[in-house]
Each structure stands twice: as structure tokens, then as C-alpha cells.
Short mmCIF file of C-alpha atoms in Angstrom, two decimals:
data_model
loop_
_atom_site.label_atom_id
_atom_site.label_comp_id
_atom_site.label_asym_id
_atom_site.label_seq_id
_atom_site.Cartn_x
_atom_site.Cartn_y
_atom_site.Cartn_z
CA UNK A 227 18.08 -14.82 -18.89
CA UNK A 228 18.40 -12.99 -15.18
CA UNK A 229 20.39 -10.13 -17.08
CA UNK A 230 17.91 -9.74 -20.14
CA UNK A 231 14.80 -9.72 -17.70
CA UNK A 232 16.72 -6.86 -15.49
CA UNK A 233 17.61 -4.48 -19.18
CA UNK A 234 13.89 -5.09 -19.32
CA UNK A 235 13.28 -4.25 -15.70
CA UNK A 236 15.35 -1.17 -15.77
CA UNK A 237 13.84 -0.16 -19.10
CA UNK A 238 9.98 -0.40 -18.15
CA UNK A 239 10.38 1.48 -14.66
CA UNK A 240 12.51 4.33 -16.31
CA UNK A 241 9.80 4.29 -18.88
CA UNK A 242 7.56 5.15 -16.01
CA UNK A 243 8.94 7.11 -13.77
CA UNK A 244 9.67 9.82 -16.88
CA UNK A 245 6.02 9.56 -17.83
CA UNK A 246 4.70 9.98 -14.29
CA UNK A 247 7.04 12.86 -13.76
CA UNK A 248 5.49 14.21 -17.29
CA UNK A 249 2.55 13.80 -15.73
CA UNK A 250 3.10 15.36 -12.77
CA UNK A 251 4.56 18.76 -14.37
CA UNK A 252 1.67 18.49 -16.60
CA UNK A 253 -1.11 18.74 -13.69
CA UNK A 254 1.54 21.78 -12.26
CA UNK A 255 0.88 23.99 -15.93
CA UNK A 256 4.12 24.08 -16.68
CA UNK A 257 5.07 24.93 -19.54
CA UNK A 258 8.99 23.93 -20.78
CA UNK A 259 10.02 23.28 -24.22
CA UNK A 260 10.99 20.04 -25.27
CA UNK A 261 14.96 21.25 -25.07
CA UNK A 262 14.73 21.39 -21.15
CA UNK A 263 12.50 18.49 -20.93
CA UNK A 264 15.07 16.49 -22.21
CA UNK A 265 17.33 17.84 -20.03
CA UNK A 266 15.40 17.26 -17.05
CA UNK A 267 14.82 13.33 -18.22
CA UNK A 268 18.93 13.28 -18.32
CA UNK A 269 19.07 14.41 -14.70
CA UNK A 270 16.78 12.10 -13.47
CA UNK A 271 18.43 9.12 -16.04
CA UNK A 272 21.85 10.39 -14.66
CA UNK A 273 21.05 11.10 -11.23
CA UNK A 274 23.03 8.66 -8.69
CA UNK A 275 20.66 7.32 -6.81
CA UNK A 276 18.82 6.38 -10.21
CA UNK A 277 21.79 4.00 -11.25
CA UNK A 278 22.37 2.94 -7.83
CA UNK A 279 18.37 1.16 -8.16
CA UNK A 280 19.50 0.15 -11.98
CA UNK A 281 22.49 -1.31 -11.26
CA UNK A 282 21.19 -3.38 -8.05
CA UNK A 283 17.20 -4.08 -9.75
CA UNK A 284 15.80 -1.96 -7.09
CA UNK A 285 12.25 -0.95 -6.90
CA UNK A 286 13.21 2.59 -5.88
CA UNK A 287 12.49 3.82 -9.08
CA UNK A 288 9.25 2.54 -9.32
CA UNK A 289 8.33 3.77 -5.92
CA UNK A 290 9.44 7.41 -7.14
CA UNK A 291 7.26 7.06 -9.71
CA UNK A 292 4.24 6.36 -7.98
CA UNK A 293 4.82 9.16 -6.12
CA UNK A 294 5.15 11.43 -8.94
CA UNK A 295 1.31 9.82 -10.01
CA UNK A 296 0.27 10.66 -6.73
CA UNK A 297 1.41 14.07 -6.66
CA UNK A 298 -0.41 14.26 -9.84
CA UNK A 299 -3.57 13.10 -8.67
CA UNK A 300 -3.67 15.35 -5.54
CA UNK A 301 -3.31 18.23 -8.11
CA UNK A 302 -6.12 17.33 -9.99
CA UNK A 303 -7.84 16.62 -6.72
CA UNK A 304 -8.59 13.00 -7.48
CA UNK A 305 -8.45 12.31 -3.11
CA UNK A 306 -9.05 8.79 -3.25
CA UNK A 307 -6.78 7.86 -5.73
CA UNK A 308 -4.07 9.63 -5.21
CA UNK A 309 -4.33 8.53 -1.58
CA UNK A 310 -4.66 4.39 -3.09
CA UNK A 311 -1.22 5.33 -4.78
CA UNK A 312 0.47 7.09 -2.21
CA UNK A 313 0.00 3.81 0.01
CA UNK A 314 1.64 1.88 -2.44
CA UNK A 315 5.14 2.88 -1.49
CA UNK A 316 4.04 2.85 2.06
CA UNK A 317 3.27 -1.05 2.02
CA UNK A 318 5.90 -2.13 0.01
CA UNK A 319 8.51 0.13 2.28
CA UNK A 320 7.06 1.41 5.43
CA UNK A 321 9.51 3.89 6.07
CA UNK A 322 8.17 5.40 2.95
CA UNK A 323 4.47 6.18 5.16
CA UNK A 324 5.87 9.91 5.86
CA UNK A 325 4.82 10.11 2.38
CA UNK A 326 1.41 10.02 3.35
CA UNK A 327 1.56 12.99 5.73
CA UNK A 328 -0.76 15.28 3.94
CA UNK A 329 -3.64 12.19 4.56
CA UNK A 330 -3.78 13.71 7.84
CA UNK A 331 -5.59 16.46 6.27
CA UNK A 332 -8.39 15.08 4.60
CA UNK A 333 -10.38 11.99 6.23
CA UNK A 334 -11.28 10.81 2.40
CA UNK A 335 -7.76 10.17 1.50
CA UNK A 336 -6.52 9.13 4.98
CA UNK A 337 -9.75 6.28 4.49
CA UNK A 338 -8.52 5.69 1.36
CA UNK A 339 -4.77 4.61 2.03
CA UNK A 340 -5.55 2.83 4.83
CA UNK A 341 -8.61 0.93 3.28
CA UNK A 342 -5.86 0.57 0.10
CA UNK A 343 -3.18 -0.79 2.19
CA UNK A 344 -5.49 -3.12 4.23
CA UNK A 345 -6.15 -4.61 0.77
CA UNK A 346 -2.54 -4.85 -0.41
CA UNK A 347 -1.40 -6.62 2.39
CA UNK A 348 -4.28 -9.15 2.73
CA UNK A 349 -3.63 -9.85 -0.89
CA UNK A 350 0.18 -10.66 -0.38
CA UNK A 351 -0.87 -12.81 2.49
CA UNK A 352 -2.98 -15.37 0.51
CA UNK A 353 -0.58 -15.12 -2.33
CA UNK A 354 2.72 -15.32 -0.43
CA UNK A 355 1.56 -16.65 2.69
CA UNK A 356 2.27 -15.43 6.48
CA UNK A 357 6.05 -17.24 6.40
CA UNK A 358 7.56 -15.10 3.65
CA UNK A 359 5.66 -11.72 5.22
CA UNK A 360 7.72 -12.94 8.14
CA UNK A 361 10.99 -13.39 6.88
CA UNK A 362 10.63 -10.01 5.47
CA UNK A 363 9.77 -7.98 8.24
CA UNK A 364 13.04 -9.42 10.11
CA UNK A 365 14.79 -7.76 6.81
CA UNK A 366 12.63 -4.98 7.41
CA UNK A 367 13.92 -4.86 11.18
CA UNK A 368 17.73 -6.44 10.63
CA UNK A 369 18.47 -5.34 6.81
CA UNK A 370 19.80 -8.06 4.42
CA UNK A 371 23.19 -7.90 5.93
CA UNK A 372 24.62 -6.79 2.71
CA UNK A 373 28.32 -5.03 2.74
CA UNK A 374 30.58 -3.87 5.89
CA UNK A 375 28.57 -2.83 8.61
CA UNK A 376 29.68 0.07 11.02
CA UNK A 377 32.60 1.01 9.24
CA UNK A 378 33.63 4.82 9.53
CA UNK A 379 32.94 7.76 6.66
CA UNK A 380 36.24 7.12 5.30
CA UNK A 381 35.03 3.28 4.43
CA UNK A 382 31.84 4.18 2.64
CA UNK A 383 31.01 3.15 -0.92
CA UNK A 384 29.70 5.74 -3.19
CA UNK A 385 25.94 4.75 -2.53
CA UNK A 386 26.36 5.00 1.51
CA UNK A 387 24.17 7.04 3.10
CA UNK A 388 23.93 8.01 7.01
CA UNK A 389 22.93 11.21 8.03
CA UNK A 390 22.66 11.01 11.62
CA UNK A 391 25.95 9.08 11.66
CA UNK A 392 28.05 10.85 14.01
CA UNK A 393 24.65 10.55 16.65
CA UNK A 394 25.16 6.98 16.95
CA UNK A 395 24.15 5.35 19.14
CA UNK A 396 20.52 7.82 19.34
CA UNK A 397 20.55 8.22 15.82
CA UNK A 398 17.10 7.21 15.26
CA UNK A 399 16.04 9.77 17.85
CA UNK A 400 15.99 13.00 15.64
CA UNK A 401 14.18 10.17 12.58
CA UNK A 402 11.30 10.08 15.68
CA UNK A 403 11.05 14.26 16.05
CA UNK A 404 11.36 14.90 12.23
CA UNK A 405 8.48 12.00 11.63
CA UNK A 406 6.60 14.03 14.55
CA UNK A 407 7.34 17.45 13.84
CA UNK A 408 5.74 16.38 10.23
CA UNK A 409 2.45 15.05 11.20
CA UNK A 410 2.24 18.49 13.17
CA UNK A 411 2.75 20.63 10.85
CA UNK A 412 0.47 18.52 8.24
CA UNK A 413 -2.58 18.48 10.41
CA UNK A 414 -1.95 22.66 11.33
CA UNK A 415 -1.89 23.32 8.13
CA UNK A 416 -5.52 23.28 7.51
CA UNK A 417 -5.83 26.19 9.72
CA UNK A 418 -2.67 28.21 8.36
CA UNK A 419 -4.09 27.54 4.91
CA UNK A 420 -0.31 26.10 3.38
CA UNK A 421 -1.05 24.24 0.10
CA UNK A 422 -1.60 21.14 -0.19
CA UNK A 423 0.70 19.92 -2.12
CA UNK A 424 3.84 21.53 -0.49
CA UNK A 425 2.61 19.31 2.66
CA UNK A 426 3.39 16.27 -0.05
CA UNK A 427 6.43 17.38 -0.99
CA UNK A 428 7.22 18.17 2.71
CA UNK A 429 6.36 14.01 3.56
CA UNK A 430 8.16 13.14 0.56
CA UNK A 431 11.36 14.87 0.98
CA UNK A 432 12.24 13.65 4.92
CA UNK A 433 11.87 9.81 3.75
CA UNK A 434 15.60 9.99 3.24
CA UNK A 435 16.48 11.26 6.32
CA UNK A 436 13.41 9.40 8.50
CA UNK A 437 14.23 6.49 7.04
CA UNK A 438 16.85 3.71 8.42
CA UNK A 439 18.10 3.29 5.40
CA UNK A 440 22.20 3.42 5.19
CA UNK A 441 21.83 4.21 1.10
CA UNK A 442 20.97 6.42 -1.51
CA UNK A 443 18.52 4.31 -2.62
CA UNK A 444 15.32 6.42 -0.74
CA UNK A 445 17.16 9.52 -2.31
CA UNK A 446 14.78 8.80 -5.24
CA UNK A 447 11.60 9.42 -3.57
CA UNK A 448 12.60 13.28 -3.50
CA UNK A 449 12.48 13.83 -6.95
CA UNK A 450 8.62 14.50 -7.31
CA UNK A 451 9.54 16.99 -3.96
CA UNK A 452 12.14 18.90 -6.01
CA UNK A 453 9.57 18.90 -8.92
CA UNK A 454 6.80 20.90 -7.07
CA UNK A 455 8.67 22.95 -4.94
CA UNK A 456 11.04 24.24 -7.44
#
């Protein structure tokens, strides 16, 4: 039944995403007992944004995982696959590509994810065929047309999220100068020697906010940020 595959659904991608965020701690040497670790597996099973993708059958969770893997990978400076993972997201939800910002950085990984996502979408092409990829990128472009559209703060569901709100109607201007100001700082910071990895969290973290989403949904993605910053 539609309700018994979604427990199983929800179960399998929380399954994950707590195992790649194991993961990813694990690759950071950090040490926490198993007290806090259970504590930090309630916060992300409790966290809004996590029910928000359980309660609809999102893929957001999934998606944060992945990330997670990545960031785990670019630890253990495994470039080509943690670049193959990182364009996961990125296909299945462009606006998730800031992700990738610390590609920019190494031509192995930047090769990689494009090379990977080349490959993902020619594979959803002769599976799905061009006529579904279509009707996707209008939903891509229009949104699903789900809810009240343009209503006002005081009209918003718990889940609504709009940042550059009151900008209307430039909002997506500032999404265009943080997506910008990103790929600059990601390709300087070979020269000012910045880790790595805080480039990753730096690409992860604005997908919220770069994003045209109008929910918490992308809110997900910054958990592996919070993880290796904090």
C-alpha cells in the first residue's frame, strides 16, 4: 500500500542520512560518546525541515545525505568520488549545483561531476524519455503549483520559506550575487590557502537561500555544513 511503501521510504533514507552523517564525523576525528551521538541523531530526526520531507515523501533527506557522503569523501580525499556524489543532488535539483562550488578548485573533481552528471542525465533520458524530462523542467521553471501563492508572511504555513520576500519583485537578484560571490571566493581560495572543506560547507549552506525554493525543504542540505563548521 502507498502508505506502507512511504513508512518504508521514510525509514530507509533516515537510515541513511544518520549513517552518512556517522560517516562524515567519522572522516572529521571526532570523537563523541554515544550519549551525544544520540542526541545529535534526535536533532536531525526532530529537526523541521526533516518531517517536513517525511511527512510529504520528499527526497530532501536523501539529498542531505549524499552530501554528508560527499563531505566524507573530500575528507578522505577520494576527488573523484566525492565529486560523482556531489553531482547527484545537483542533477536531481539543480539549484542544489552551489553545492559543487569547491569543484572549481580542483580540475579532477570538476571532470568528475560533470562527466557524472553527463551520465545521469543520458541515463534518465533512455529510461524516461525526452517528454517526462520536459514536463519536469516546466516544474523546475513554474513549481507544481501546490498551496496559495503570493500570500503575505502572516499567511504562511509552518514549512514556508522566502528569504528575499520583502525584495519582490528582484528577489532573485541577490540569489545571482550570492551564487557569484561563491564561485569567487571558491576559485581564490587556492591562493589564500582556506580549507577545503569549509569551501563545501560554504556551497552547501547558501542552497537555501540561492535557491527558488518557497520551503524548508532545501533547509536539509545544511546539515552536513553545520557538521563541519561547528
Amino acid at each position: 500500500s502507498p502508505i506502507f511503501s512511504g513508512i518504508i521510504w521514510n525509514v530507509l533514507t533516515l537510515a541513511f542520512l544518520i549513517w552518512s552523517t556517522s560517516k562524515l564525523l567519522s572522516k572529521f576525528n571526532i570523537d563523541i560518546d554515544k550519549k551525544k551521538k544520540i542526541i545529535l541523531y534526535l536533532c536531525i530526526v526532530s529537526f523541521g525541515p526533516t518531517i517536513t520531507w517525511m511527512k510529504a515523501g520528499q527526497i530532501s533527506g536523501l539529498l542531505a545525505g549524499c552530501l554528508c557522503l560527499s563531505g566524507a569523501t573530500l575528507r578522505s580525499r577520494q576527488d573523484r568520488l566525492s565529486g560523482i556524489i556531489t553531482t547527484i543532488g545537483s542533477v536531481i535539483k539543480p539549484f542544489y549545483a552551489t553545492s559543487g562550488a569547491y569543484l572549481l578548485r580542483h580540475r579532477q573533481r570538476f571532470l568528475s561531476a560533470v562527466i557524472s552528471g553527463i551520465g545521469v542525465i543520458a541515463i534518465g533520458l533512455l529510461i524516461f524519455g525526452i517528454g517526462t524530462h520536459e514536463k519536469y523542467l516546466i516544474v523546475l521553471f513554474e513549481g507544481k503549483g501546490w498551496g496559495v501563492k503570493n500570500v503575505g508572511p502572516g499567511n504562511w504555513a509552518a514549512d514556508h520559506f522566502e528569504p528575499f520576500y520583502i525584495l519582490r519583485p528582484i528577489k532573485h537578484i541577490p540569489r545571482v550575487v550570492i551564487v557569484l560571490a561563491t564561485a569567487g571566493v571558491a576559485m581564490y581560495s587556492n591562493k589564500s590557502k582556506v580549507p577545503i572543506e569549509y569551501i563545501f560547507a560554504l556551497g552547501i549552506a547558501i542552497i537555501p537561500i540561492a535557491g527558488p525554493t518557497t520551503n524548508t525543504l532545501a533547509l536539509n542540505a545544511v546539515i552536513p555544513a553545520i557538521l563541519i563548521i561547528g
